[in-house]
Coordinates of C-alpha atoms in Angstrom, one line a residue:
M1 CA -40.3 -46.7 24.8
A2 CA -39.8 -49.3 27.1
C3 CA -35.6 -49.6 28.2
F4 CA -33.4 -52.4 26.8
D5 CA -33.6 -54.7 30.5
S6 CA -37.6 -54.8 30.2
S7 CA -37.4 -55.3 26.4
K8 CA -35.7 -58.4 27.1
E9 CA -37.8 -59.7 30.6
S10 CA -41.1 -59.6 28.9
L11 CA -39.6 -61.1 25.4
E12 CA -38.0 -64.3 27.8
D13 CA -41.5 -64.1 29.4
S14 CA -43.3 -64.7 26.2
F15 CA -40.7 -67.4 25.8
D16 CA -41.3 -69.5 28.4
G17 CA -45.6 -69.2 28.2
A18 CA -45.9 -70.8 25.8
A19 CA -47.3 -74.1 24.9
G20 CA -44.7 -76.0 25.2
G21 CA -41.9 -73.8 25.3
K22 CA -41.9 -72.5 22.1
L23 CA -43.4 -70.4 20.1
S24 CA -44.6 -70.4 16.7
G25 CA -43.3 -69.5 13.5
C26 CA -44.4 -66.4 12.5
A27 CA -44.5 -65.6 16.6
L28 CA -39.9 -65.7 16.5
A29 CA -39.6 -64.2 13.3
M30 CA -41.5 -61.2 14.1
S31 CA -40.4 -60.8 17.6
E32 CA -36.3 -61.5 16.6
K33 CA -37.1 -58.8 14.4
E34 CA -37.5 -56.7 16.8
R35 CA -35.1 -57.5 19.1
E36 CA -32.5 -56.4 16.2
S37 CA -33.9 -53.3 15.4
L38 CA -33.7 -52.2 19.6
L39 CA -29.7 -54.1 19.7
N40 CA -28.1 -52.5 16.3
P41 CA -25.2 -50.6 17.7
S42 CA -25.1 -47.8 14.2
E43 CA -28.8 -46.9 15.5
S44 CA -27.7 -43.8 17.9
P45 CA -30.2 -43.2 20.9
S46 CA -30.9 -40.1 19.5
T47 CA -31.9 -40.8 15.9
Y48 CA -34.4 -43.8 18.2
M49 CA -35.8 -41.4 20.4
S50 CA -36.7 -39.4 16.6
G51 CA -38.0 -42.7 15.6
A52 CA -40.4 -42.5 17.7
S53 CA -41.8 -39.3 18.0
S54 CA -42.4 -39.4 14.4
S55 CA -44.2 -42.8 14.8
F56 CA -46.2 -41.3 17.4
Q57 CA -47.8 -39.1 15.2
D58 CA -47.9 -41.6 12.4
A59 CA -51.5 -42.2 11.4
T60 CA -51.0 -45.0 9.2
H61 CA -48.4 -46.7 11.8
Q62 CA -50.5 -47.7 14.6
Q63 CA -48.1 -50.1 16.2
G64 CA -47.6 -50.3 19.4
Y65 CA -46.1 -46.6 21.6
D66 CA -43.1 -46.2 21.0
V67 CA -41.8 -43.3 23.2
E68 CA -39.8 -43.3 27.5
F69 CA -42.2 -43.9 30.6
D70 CA -40.5 -42.8 33.6
P71 CA -40.6 -45.0 35.2
P72 CA -40.1 -47.8 33.2
L73 CA -43.1 -50.0 30.9
E74 CA -43.8 -52.7 32.5
S75 CA -44.0 -55.8 30.8
K76 CA -47.9 -56.7 31.1
Y77 CA -48.0 -53.5 29.4
E78 CA -45.9 -54.7 26.5
C79 CA -47.0 -55.7 22.9
P80 CA -45.1 -59.1 22.8
I81 CA -45.4 -59.0 18.7
C82 CA -43.5 -55.1 18.6
L83 CA -42.3 -55.3 22.0
M84 CA -43.9 -52.0 22.7
A85 CA -46.1 -49.7 24.9
L86 CA -50.4 -51.8 23.7
R87 CA -51.3 -49.4 21.4
N88 CA -55.7 -49.6 21.3
A89 CA -54.8 -52.8 23.7
I90 CA -56.7 -56.2 22.6
Q91 CA -56.9 -59.6 25.0
T92 CA -57.0 -63.1 22.9
P93 CA -59.7 -65.9 25.4
C94 CA -56.9 -66.4 26.3
G95 CA -55.5 -63.8 28.3
H96 CA -53.2 -62.2 26.1
R97 CA -53.1 -58.8 25.5
F98 CA -52.0 -57.3 22.2
C99 CA -51.6 -53.6 20.0
K100 CA -54.9 -53.9 18.1
I101 CA -52.7 -53.3 14.6
C102 CA -49.9 -56.2 15.3
I103 CA -52.5 -58.9 16.4
E104 CA -55.0 -58.5 13.5
K105 CA -51.6 -57.7 10.7
S106 CA -50.3 -61.8 12.9
I107 CA -54.0 -63.3 12.0
R108 CA -53.7 -61.7 8.1
D109 CA -50.8 -63.0 7.5
A110 CA -49.6 -65.8 9.9
G111 CA -52.3 -67.8 10.5
Q112 CA -55.6 -68.0 13.1
R113 CA -53.2 -68.6 15.6
C114 CA -52.1 -66.7 19.4
P115 CA -48.6 -65.5 18.3
V116 CA -48.1 -66.2 22.3
D117 CA -49.2 -69.4 22.7
N118 CA -50.4 -71.6 19.2
E119 CA -54.3 -71.0 20.6
M120 CA -56.1 -70.9 17.8
L121 CA -57.8 -67.0 18.0
S122 CA -59.9 -65.6 14.9
K123 CA -60.2 -62.3 14.1
E124 CA -63.6 -62.6 15.6
Q125 CA -62.4 -63.8 18.5
L126 CA -60.4 -60.4 20.1
F127 CA -62.1 -57.5 22.2
P128 CA -61.0 -54.3 23.2
D129 CA -59.1 -53.9 26.7
N130 CA -60.1 -51.1 27.1
F131 CA -58.4 -51.7 31.3
A132 CA -56.2 -51.6 29.7
K133 CA -56.1 -48.9 27.8
R134 CA -57.4 -46.5 30.7
E135 CA -53.8 -48.2 32.5
I136 CA -51.0 -46.9 29.4
L137 CA -52.7 -43.7 28.9
S138 CA -52.4 -42.4 31.9
L139 CA -48.1 -43.7 32.6
T140 CA -45.8 -41.1 32.9
V141 CA -43.1 -40.7 29.6
R142 CA -40.5 -38.0 28.8
C143 CA -40.4 -35.8 26.3
S144 CA -38.0 -37.7 22.7
N145 CA -37.0 -34.0 21.5
P146 CA -33.2 -34.0 22.5
G147 CA -32.9 -30.5 25.2
C148 CA -36.4 -31.1 27.1
T149 CA -37.2 -32.8 30.2
G150 CA -40.4 -31.8 29.9
K151 CA -42.8 -34.8 31.7
M152 CA -46.7 -36.0 31.6
E153 CA -49.0 -38.2 30.5
L154 CA -48.9 -40.7 27.2
R155 CA -52.5 -39.3 26.4
H156 CA -51.3 -35.1 26.6
L157 CA -47.5 -36.4 24.4
E158 CA -49.0 -36.1 21.0
D159 CA -50.2 -31.8 22.9
H160 CA -47.3 -32.0 23.7
L161 CA -45.0 -32.5 21.1
A162 CA -46.9 -29.7 18.9
H163 CA -46.2 -27.4 21.0
C164 CA -42.9 -28.2 22.4
Q165 CA -39.5 -25.7 21.6
F166 CA -37.2 -28.2 21.5
A167 CA -38.4 -29.9 18.5
T168 CA -37.0 -30.1 15.1
V169 CA -37.9 -30.2 11.8
P170 CA -35.7 -30.5 8.0
C171 CA -34.8 -26.8 6.9
P172 CA -36.9 -26.6 3.6
H173 CA -33.1 -26.2 2.1
C174 CA -30.0 -27.6 4.1
Q175 CA -32.1 -30.1 5.9
R176 CA -30.4 -30.1 8.6
S177 CA -32.6 -30.7 11.6
V178 CA -33.6 -27.1 13.2
R179 CA -35.4 -26.2 16.3
K180 CA -39.1 -24.6 15.3
T181 CA -38.6 -21.9 17.5
I182 CA -35.2 -20.7 14.7
L183 CA -36.8 -22.1 11.9
G184 CA -37.4 -18.4 10.8
E185 CA -34.4 -17.1 11.9
H186 CA -32.1 -19.9 10.5
M187 CA -34.0 -19.2 7.4
T188 CA -32.6 -15.8 7.3
A189 CA -29.7 -15.4 8.7
E190 CA -28.1 -18.7 9.3
C191 CA -28.7 -21.4 6.4
R192 CA -26.1 -21.7 3.7
R193 CA -28.0 -23.2 1.0
R194 CA -30.2 -19.8 2.3
P195 CA -31.6 -18.0 -1.0
V196 CA -30.4 -14.3 -1.1
S197 CA -30.3 -11.7 -4.4
C198 CA -27.3 -9.3 -4.8
P199 CA -27.7 -5.8 -5.0
D200 CA -26.4 -4.7 -8.1
C201 CA -28.2 -7.0 -10.7
I202 CA -30.9 -8.6 -8.2
E203 CA -29.7 -12.0 -9.4
T204 CA -31.0 -14.6 -6.7
F205 CA -28.6 -17.5 -5.5
V206 CA -28.0 -19.3 -2.8
Y207 CA -26.1 -17.9 -0.1
E208 CA -23.1 -20.4 -0.6
E209 CA -22.2 -19.4 -4.3
R210 CA -22.2 -15.5 -2.8
E211 CA -18.3 -15.4 -3.2
R212 CA -18.7 -16.6 -6.9
H213 CA -21.1 -14.4 -7.8
E214 CA -19.4 -11.3 -6.6
Q215 CA -16.7 -11.9 -8.5
Q216 CA -19.0 -11.9 -11.4
C217 CA -21.3 -9.4 -11.4
P218 CA -20.8 -7.4 -14.5
F219 CA -22.5 -5.0 -12.4
A220 CA -21.0 -4.1 -8.9
S221 CA -18.2 -1.6 -7.8
V222 CA -15.1 -2.1 -9.1
M223 CA -12.4 -0.2 -8.8
C224 CA -10.1 1.1 -11.8
P225 CA -6.4 -1.1 -11.5
Y226 CA -4.8 2.5 -11.8
C227 CA -6.6 5.3 -11.3
D228 CA -8.3 3.2 -7.9
M229 CA -12.2 4.9 -9.9
D230 CA -14.8 2.8 -8.8
L231 CA -16.8 1.6 -12.3
V232 CA -19.4 -1.4 -12.5
R233 CA -17.9 -4.0 -13.8
D234 CA -19.2 -4.2 -16.9
Q235 CA -17.9 -0.5 -17.6
M236 CA -14.0 -1.3 -16.2
E237 CA -13.2 -2.4 -20.2
S238 CA -14.2 0.5 -21.8
H239 CA -13.0 3.2 -19.1
C240 CA -8.9 1.5 -19.3
D241 CA -9.6 1.2 -23.2
T242 CA -11.2 4.9 -23.3
D243 CA -11.2 7.4 -20.5
C244 CA -8.4 6.5 -18.0
P245 CA -6.1 9.2 -17.1
I246 CA -3.4 6.9 -16.2
A247 CA -4.4 3.6 -18.3
P248 CA -0.8 2.1 -19.7
I249 CA -1.2 2.8 -23.7
A250 CA 0.3 2.6 -26.9
C251 CA 2.0 5.5 -28.6
T252 CA -1.3 7.1 -31.3
F253 CA 1.5 6.6 -34.6
S254 CA 2.8 3.0 -33.3
L255 CA 1.4 1.6 -36.9
F256 CA 4.0 4.3 -38.3
G257 CA 6.9 2.3 -35.3
C258 CA 6.8 4.5 -33.0
K259 CA 7.2 1.8 -30.0
E260 CA 6.7 4.4 -27.5
R261 CA 3.9 3.4 -24.3
M262 CA 2.7 5.9 -21.5
Q263 CA -0.1 6.7 -19.6
R264 CA -3.1 7.9 -21.1
H265 CA -2.4 11.4 -19.7
D266 CA 0.9 12.3 -21.2
L267 CA -0.1 11.0 -24.3
A268 CA -0.3 14.6 -25.7
R269 CA 2.3 15.6 -24.2
H270 CA 4.7 12.5 -25.8
M271 CA 2.8 13.8 -29.0
Q272 CA 3.9 17.4 -29.1
D273 CA 7.7 16.2 -28.0
F274 CA 7.8 14.0 -30.8
T275 CA 6.3 15.1 -33.8
Q276 CA 9.7 15.6 -35.8
M277 CA 10.6 11.7 -35.5
H278 CA 6.1 10.6 -35.8
M279 CA 6.0 12.7 -39.0
H280 CA 9.7 10.8 -40.2
Y281 CA 8.4 7.4 -39.5
M282 CA 4.8 8.9 -41.6
A283 CA 7.0 10.0 -44.4
D284 CA 9.6 6.5 -44.1
F285 CA 6.0 4.8 -44.0
L286 CA 5.0 6.4 -47.6
R287 CA 8.5 5.5 -49.1
G288 CA 8.3 2.1 -48.6
L289 CA 4.3 2.3 -50.3
N290 CA 5.8 3.6 -52.6
L291 CA 8.4 1.8 -53.3
N292 CA 6.9 -1.3 -53.0
G293 CA 3.4 -0.9 -54.1
T294 CA 2.2 -2.8 -50.9
T295 CA 2.1 -2.0 -47.2
P296 CA 4.9 -2.3 -45.6
K297 CA 5.9 -3.4 -42.6
P298 CA 6.5 -0.2 -39.8
L299 CA 9.7 1.4 -39.5
G300 CA 11.3 -0.9 -37.1
A301 CA 11.8 -3.4 -38.9
I302 CA 12.3 -2.4 -41.9
G303 CA 15.3 0.2 -40.8
H304 CA 16.2 3.7 -42.6
S305 CA 17.7 1.2 -45.7
I306 CA 16.0 2.7 -48.4
S307 CA 17.0 6.9 -48.7
F308 CA 15.3 10.2 -50.1
E309 CA 18.1 9.4 -53.3
D310 CA 16.7 6.1 -53.8
H311 CA 12.7 7.2 -53.9
G312 CA 14.2 10.1 -56.8
A313 CA 16.1 7.4 -59.0
S314 CA 13.1 5.0 -59.2
A315 CA 11.3 7.6 -60.3
S316 CA 13.4 9.2 -63.0
S317 CA 12.8 5.5 -63.7
C318 CA 9.2 6.0 -64.3
D319 CA 10.1 8.8 -65.9
K320 CA 11.8 7.4 -68.7
G321 CA 9.1 5.5 -70.5
V322 CA 8.9 2.8 -68.4
S323 CA 5.6 1.3 -69.4
S324 CA 2.9 2.4 -66.5
S325 CA 1.3 -1.1 -66.7
N326 CA 4.9 -2.2 -64.8
C327 CA 4.9 0.7 -62.4
A328 CA 2.2 -0.3 -60.5
P329 CA 3.3 1.8 -57.5
C330 CA 3.6 4.4 -59.8
Q331 CA 0.1 4.8 -59.8
P332 CA -2.6 6.2 -56.5
N333 CA -3.7 3.9 -54.9
E334 CA -6.7 4.6 -52.1
E335 CA -4.2 2.9 -49.6
T336 CA -2.1 5.9 -50.6
Q337 CA -5.3 8.0 -50.5
R338 CA -5.6 7.6 -47.5
L339 CA -2.0 7.6 -45.7
R340 CA -1.7 10.7 -47.2
E341 CA -5.3 11.5 -45.0
M342 CA -4.5 10.1 -41.9
D343 CA -1.5 12.6 -42.7
R344 CA -2.6 15.7 -43.1
R345 CA -5.5 14.4 -39.9
L346 CA -2.5 14.7 -38.0
V347 CA -0.6 17.7 -38.9
K348 CA -3.5 19.1 -37.9
Q349 CA -4.5 17.1 -34.8
D350 CA -0.9 18.7 -33.8
H351 CA -1.4 22.3 -34.4
Q352 CA -4.5 21.8 -32.7
L353 CA -3.4 20.4 -29.5
R354 CA -0.1 23.2 -29.3
E355 CA -3.3 25.6 -29.6
L356 CA -5.0 23.7 -26.6
I357 CA -1.8 23.1 -24.4
I358 CA -1.3 27.0 -25.0
L359 CA -4.9 27.9 -23.9
K360 CA -4.6 25.2 -20.4
E361 CA -0.9 27.3 -19.6
T362 CA -3.2 30.6 -20.2
Q363 CA -6.1 29.3 -17.9
A364 CA -3.5 27.5 -15.0
G365 CA -2.7 31.4 -14.6
Q366 CA -5.8 32.9 -14.6
L367 CA -7.0 30.3 -12.2
A368 CA -4.4 31.5 -10.0
E369 CA -4.2 34.6 -10.1
L370 CA -8.0 34.0 -8.8
G371 CA -6.8 32.1 -6.0
R372 CA -5.2 34.5 -5.1
R373 CA -7.9 36.8 -5.3
V374 CA -10.1 35.2 -3.6
S375 CA -7.7 34.1 -0.1
M376 CA -7.3 38.2 0.0
L377 CA -11.1 38.6 -0.2
E378 CA -10.8 36.0 2.4
E379 CA -8.7 38.0 4.8
T380 CA -10.3 41.2 4.1
V381 CA -13.3 39.6 4.8
R382 CA -12.0 38.1 8.2
E383 CA -10.4 41.5 9.7
L384 CA -13.9 43.4 8.7
E385 CA -15.2 40.6 11.4
S386 CA -13.1 40.8 14.0
Q387 CA -12.9 44.7 14.2
H388 CA -17.1 44.0 14.5
C389 CA -16.2 41.5 17.9
T390 CA -16.6 44.9 19.8
G391 CA -14.6 42.9 22.7
I392 CA -16.0 40.5 23.6
F393 CA -14.3 37.0 21.4
I394 CA -15.6 33.4 21.6
W395 CA -13.3 31.0 20.4
R396 CA -14.8 27.6 19.4
L397 CA -11.9 24.6 20.0
K398 CA -12.9 21.7 18.1
D399 CA -12.0 18.3 18.1
F400 CA -11.0 18.4 21.0
S401 CA -11.0 15.2 22.1
V402 CA -7.5 14.7 19.4
L403 CA -5.9 17.5 21.9
L404 CA -6.3 15.8 24.8
R405 CA -5.6 12.1 22.9
N406 CA -2.8 14.1 21.6
Q407 CA -1.2 15.7 25.4
E408 CA -1.7 11.8 27.2
A409 CA 0.7 10.7 24.3
G410 CA 3.5 14.2 25.5
L411 CA 3.3 15.8 22.9
P412 CA 3.7 19.7 22.4
V413 CA -0.4 21.0 22.1
V414 CA -0.6 25.3 21.6
E415 CA -3.7 26.7 19.9
H416 CA -3.9 30.1 18.6
S417 CA -7.3 31.9 18.1
P418 CA -8.6 34.0 15.3
A419 CA -8.1 37.5 15.7
F420 CA -10.7 39.3 17.3
Y421 CA -10.6 43.3 18.3
T422 CA -11.6 45.5 21.5
G423 CA -13.5 47.7 18.8
R424 CA -13.5 49.9 15.8
P425 CA -11.0 52.2 16.0
G426 CA -9.4 49.4 19.3
Y427 CA -6.6 46.9 20.2
K428 CA -6.1 44.1 17.3
L429 CA -5.4 40.7 20.1
C430 CA -5.8 36.4 19.6
L431 CA -5.4 34.0 22.5
R432 CA -3.2 31.7 23.3
L433 CA -3.5 27.8 24.9
H434 CA -1.3 24.9 25.8
L435 CA -2.7 21.4 26.8
Q436 CA 1.0 20.7 29.1
S437 CA 1.5 17.2 29.5
P438 CA 1.4 15.0 31.7
N439 CA 6.2 15.2 32.1
A440 CA 5.8 19.4 32.6
Q441 CA 6.8 20.8 35.8
R442 CA 5.5 22.7 39.1
C443 CA 1.5 22.4 36.3
S444 CA 1.6 19.0 34.7
N445 CA -2.2 18.7 33.1
F446 CA -3.1 22.2 33.1
I447 CA -4.7 23.8 30.7
S448 CA -2.5 27.3 30.3
L449 CA -4.0 30.5 29.0
F450 CA -3.0 33.8 27.5
V451 CA -3.1 37.2 25.4
H452 CA -0.8 38.1 22.7
T453 CA -1.7 41.5 21.2
M454 CA -0.8 41.8 16.6
Q455 CA -0.7 44.2 15.0
G456 CA -4.2 45.9 13.5
A457 CA -5.4 48.2 11.0
F458 CA -5.7 51.0 14.4
D459 CA -2.4 51.1 15.8
G460 CA -1.7 54.7 14.6
L461 CA -5.5 56.5 16.3
L462 CA -4.2 54.1 19.6
T463 CA -2.3 54.9 22.8
W464 CA 0.5 52.1 23.9
P465 CA 0.6 50.8 26.1
F466 CA -2.3 48.9 26.0
Q467 CA -4.5 48.9 29.6
G468 CA -7.6 47.7 30.7
T469 CA -9.7 44.2 32.1
I470 CA -9.1 41.6 30.5
R471 CA -11.6 38.4 30.8
L472 CA -10.8 34.8 30.6
A473 CA -13.2 31.5 31.0
I474 CA -14.1 28.9 30.2
L475 CA -17.2 28.2 29.3
D476 CA -20.2 26.1 31.0
Q477 CA -22.6 24.8 28.0
G478 CA -24.4 22.5 30.4
P479 CA -28.0 24.0 31.6
E480 CA -26.4 25.0 35.4
G481 CA -23.9 27.6 33.1
Q482 CA -20.6 27.6 36.1
H483 CA -18.3 28.7 34.0
H484 CA -14.3 29.4 35.0
V485 CA -13.5 32.6 35.0
E486 CA -10.7 34.4 36.1
V487 CA -10.1 38.5 35.7
M488 CA -6.8 39.9 35.5
E489 CA -5.5 44.4 34.4
T490 CA -3.0 44.7 32.5
K491 CA 0.8 45.9 32.8
P492 CA 1.4 48.5 31.0
D493 CA 5.0 47.8 32.0
L494 CA 5.6 44.2 31.0
Q495 CA 6.9 44.2 26.0
A496 CA 3.3 41.4 26.3
F497 CA 1.2 45.2 26.2
Q498 CA 3.6 47.7 24.3
K499 CA 2.8 47.8 20.7
P500 CA 3.9 45.0 18.9
T501 CA 7.0 45.1 15.3
I502 CA 5.9 42.2 14.5
I503 CA 2.6 40.8 13.4
R504 CA 1.8 38.7 16.7
S505 CA 3.6 40.0 19.8
P506 CA 6.0 36.7 20.6
K507 CA 5.7 37.7 25.1
G508 CA 1.9 36.5 26.0
F509 CA 0.0 37.4 29.0
G510 CA -3.1 35.4 30.9
Y511 CA -2.4 31.9 33.6
V512 CA -0.5 29.0 33.5
T513 CA -2.2 27.4 35.8
F514 CA -5.6 27.8 34.0
L515 CA -7.1 24.9 34.9
H516 CA -6.7 21.4 35.5
L517 CA -7.6 19.1 32.6
Q518 CA -9.9 16.7 35.3
H519 CA -12.1 19.8 36.0
L520 CA -13.5 19.5 32.7
N521 CA -15.0 16.2 33.5
Q522 CA -17.2 18.5 36.5
R523 CA -19.4 20.9 34.5
A524 CA -20.2 20.4 30.8
Y525 CA -16.8 22.7 29.1
V526 CA -17.0 19.5 26.2
K527 CA -19.2 18.9 24.1
D528 CA -20.7 17.6 20.9
D529 CA -16.3 18.3 21.1
I530 CA -15.8 21.0 21.4
L531 CA -14.3 24.1 23.7
L532 CA -15.5 27.3 24.2
I533 CA -13.2 29.7 25.8
R534 CA -14.2 33.7 26.0
C535 CA -12.1 36.7 26.5
E536 CA -13.4 39.7 27.4
A537 CA -11.4 43.1 26.4
T538 CA -12.2 46.3 27.9
P539 CA -9.3 48.3 27.1
R540 CA -8.5 52.7 28.8
F541 CA -7.8 54.7 26.9
D542 CA -6.2 57.1 29.9
N543 CA -2.7 57.3 30.7
T544 CA -3.0 56.4 34.5
F545 CA -3.4 53.3 35.3
H546 CA -5.8 51.9 38.5
R547 CA -7.3 48.6 39.5
D548 CA -10.7 50.1 41.5
G549 CA -14.0 48.7 40.0
I550 CA -12.4 45.4 39.5
T551 CA -10.7 42.2 42.4
V552 CA -8.6 39.7 41.0
Q553 CA -9.6 36.3 42.5
P554 CA -7.7 34.6 45.2
R555 CA -5.7 31.5 43.5
G556 CA -3.2 30.1 46.4
P557 CA 0.0 31.5 47.4
E558 CA 1.9 31.2 44.4
A559 CA 0.8 34.0 41.0
S560 CA -0.7 32.4 39.3
M561 CA -0.9 34.9 36.1
M562 CA 2.3 34.9 34.8
R563 CA 4.5 36.5 31.7
D564 CA 4.8 34.1 28.8

């Protein structure tokens, strides 16, 4: 595209070269029109560049090349009519150059004269200027796509535009200009007018209307406002009307005057507790029907003004000679029969309801008994499993990261392992783990590990106090298997190893500073959020206490084995 200054200069040069300093009326009008299009401030540079690209590729519009030249186009290569670079340059006998389409259109529309000097000119006198054509096609131009900094010869521009990654095309859905390279991503992920399908009802709609559709979709998942059950929207009304256990409903006898409202699961209790009141409502309703001959209002509207004595008086008057034609209420009708049948069915349902409540209470007691038996069986199974441990127990401490977070927050972290036996028969033991808080004195951020004796099934057959060797280890779950192991000998004079008088001895024996928490990261001690602790207890059933064959690893100047 010729820059503005060069275009202006070209216009002034053309005026000076005109015969007598004037152009023909047609040429002057065309030049002014093109000049106004260049000076129009309403068109932004990007719009102008986009139009230039489309003009270059439009086969039906063959005026000059409307592109940006670098360096700017010389005036000798500009068409005096379209003020753009010459396309298919044509030269006249008077020495002026024009675009082929421009000069042919000028001769056809404005007369057979040269637009520059007004000399006589016919179409047969025009001849192609191949030299100028080659020169123009070899000039350097810039790509017109915003963001692209590419430069190439004019002859290669069209091929570059076809493959330029900055080329834009309108989105077929929202008509927004989008780069061709990201058009697919825009149409599938960004375009607000892209078509999407509802995963529930398979209906297709534009993306920006999804919220409206989600509020109306009959197959969308919704939650009951009363019981929080997940439902399909089409099922909501039926669920609230018939199934929801806590939806508010009216009493079954609301037709006869009961104004109570309750949750659906409380209806049975209400029917049971207020059976007498409901029967009273029904009796008053039927009495009003017999006296008035029409369906009466509920009891709440008519009150208790009608008594059984009134009903007896009315009946006796009928017996004393009132004609049957004047005593219509005495004649049974369909409404009376229907209400009596309803009353009979309600009494029957009340009896059935009472039976169901009794059955429910019986079954609840049976379930409680079954639950107690299951708990006893589970405890028995755990006891049998612990007896077959044979003194080697591996404690799987799950969700260890939760314990670490509690320890960092300064919360007390104490965990007891399941019980295990040293054999069958054998001593019953368990482990206790502490994660010392960061504020603990002398043992902050340490894992403390202790052994406790428990009341077992074979305590009467064993010798007390418990004597033997106990090996505690935190297992390395990696391929190297470098476990952290500590070995300790029991001390018969400590209360921790005496025969327990309660389920678990309150005193334990072990290490306050078994392992620092920082060392957990040096090995694969924690894997899949599980810490494995191994305890091997080997009892001695003699009455002598000895330490032969076992070497306790040194633990520094302070005693690491402590009573707890």
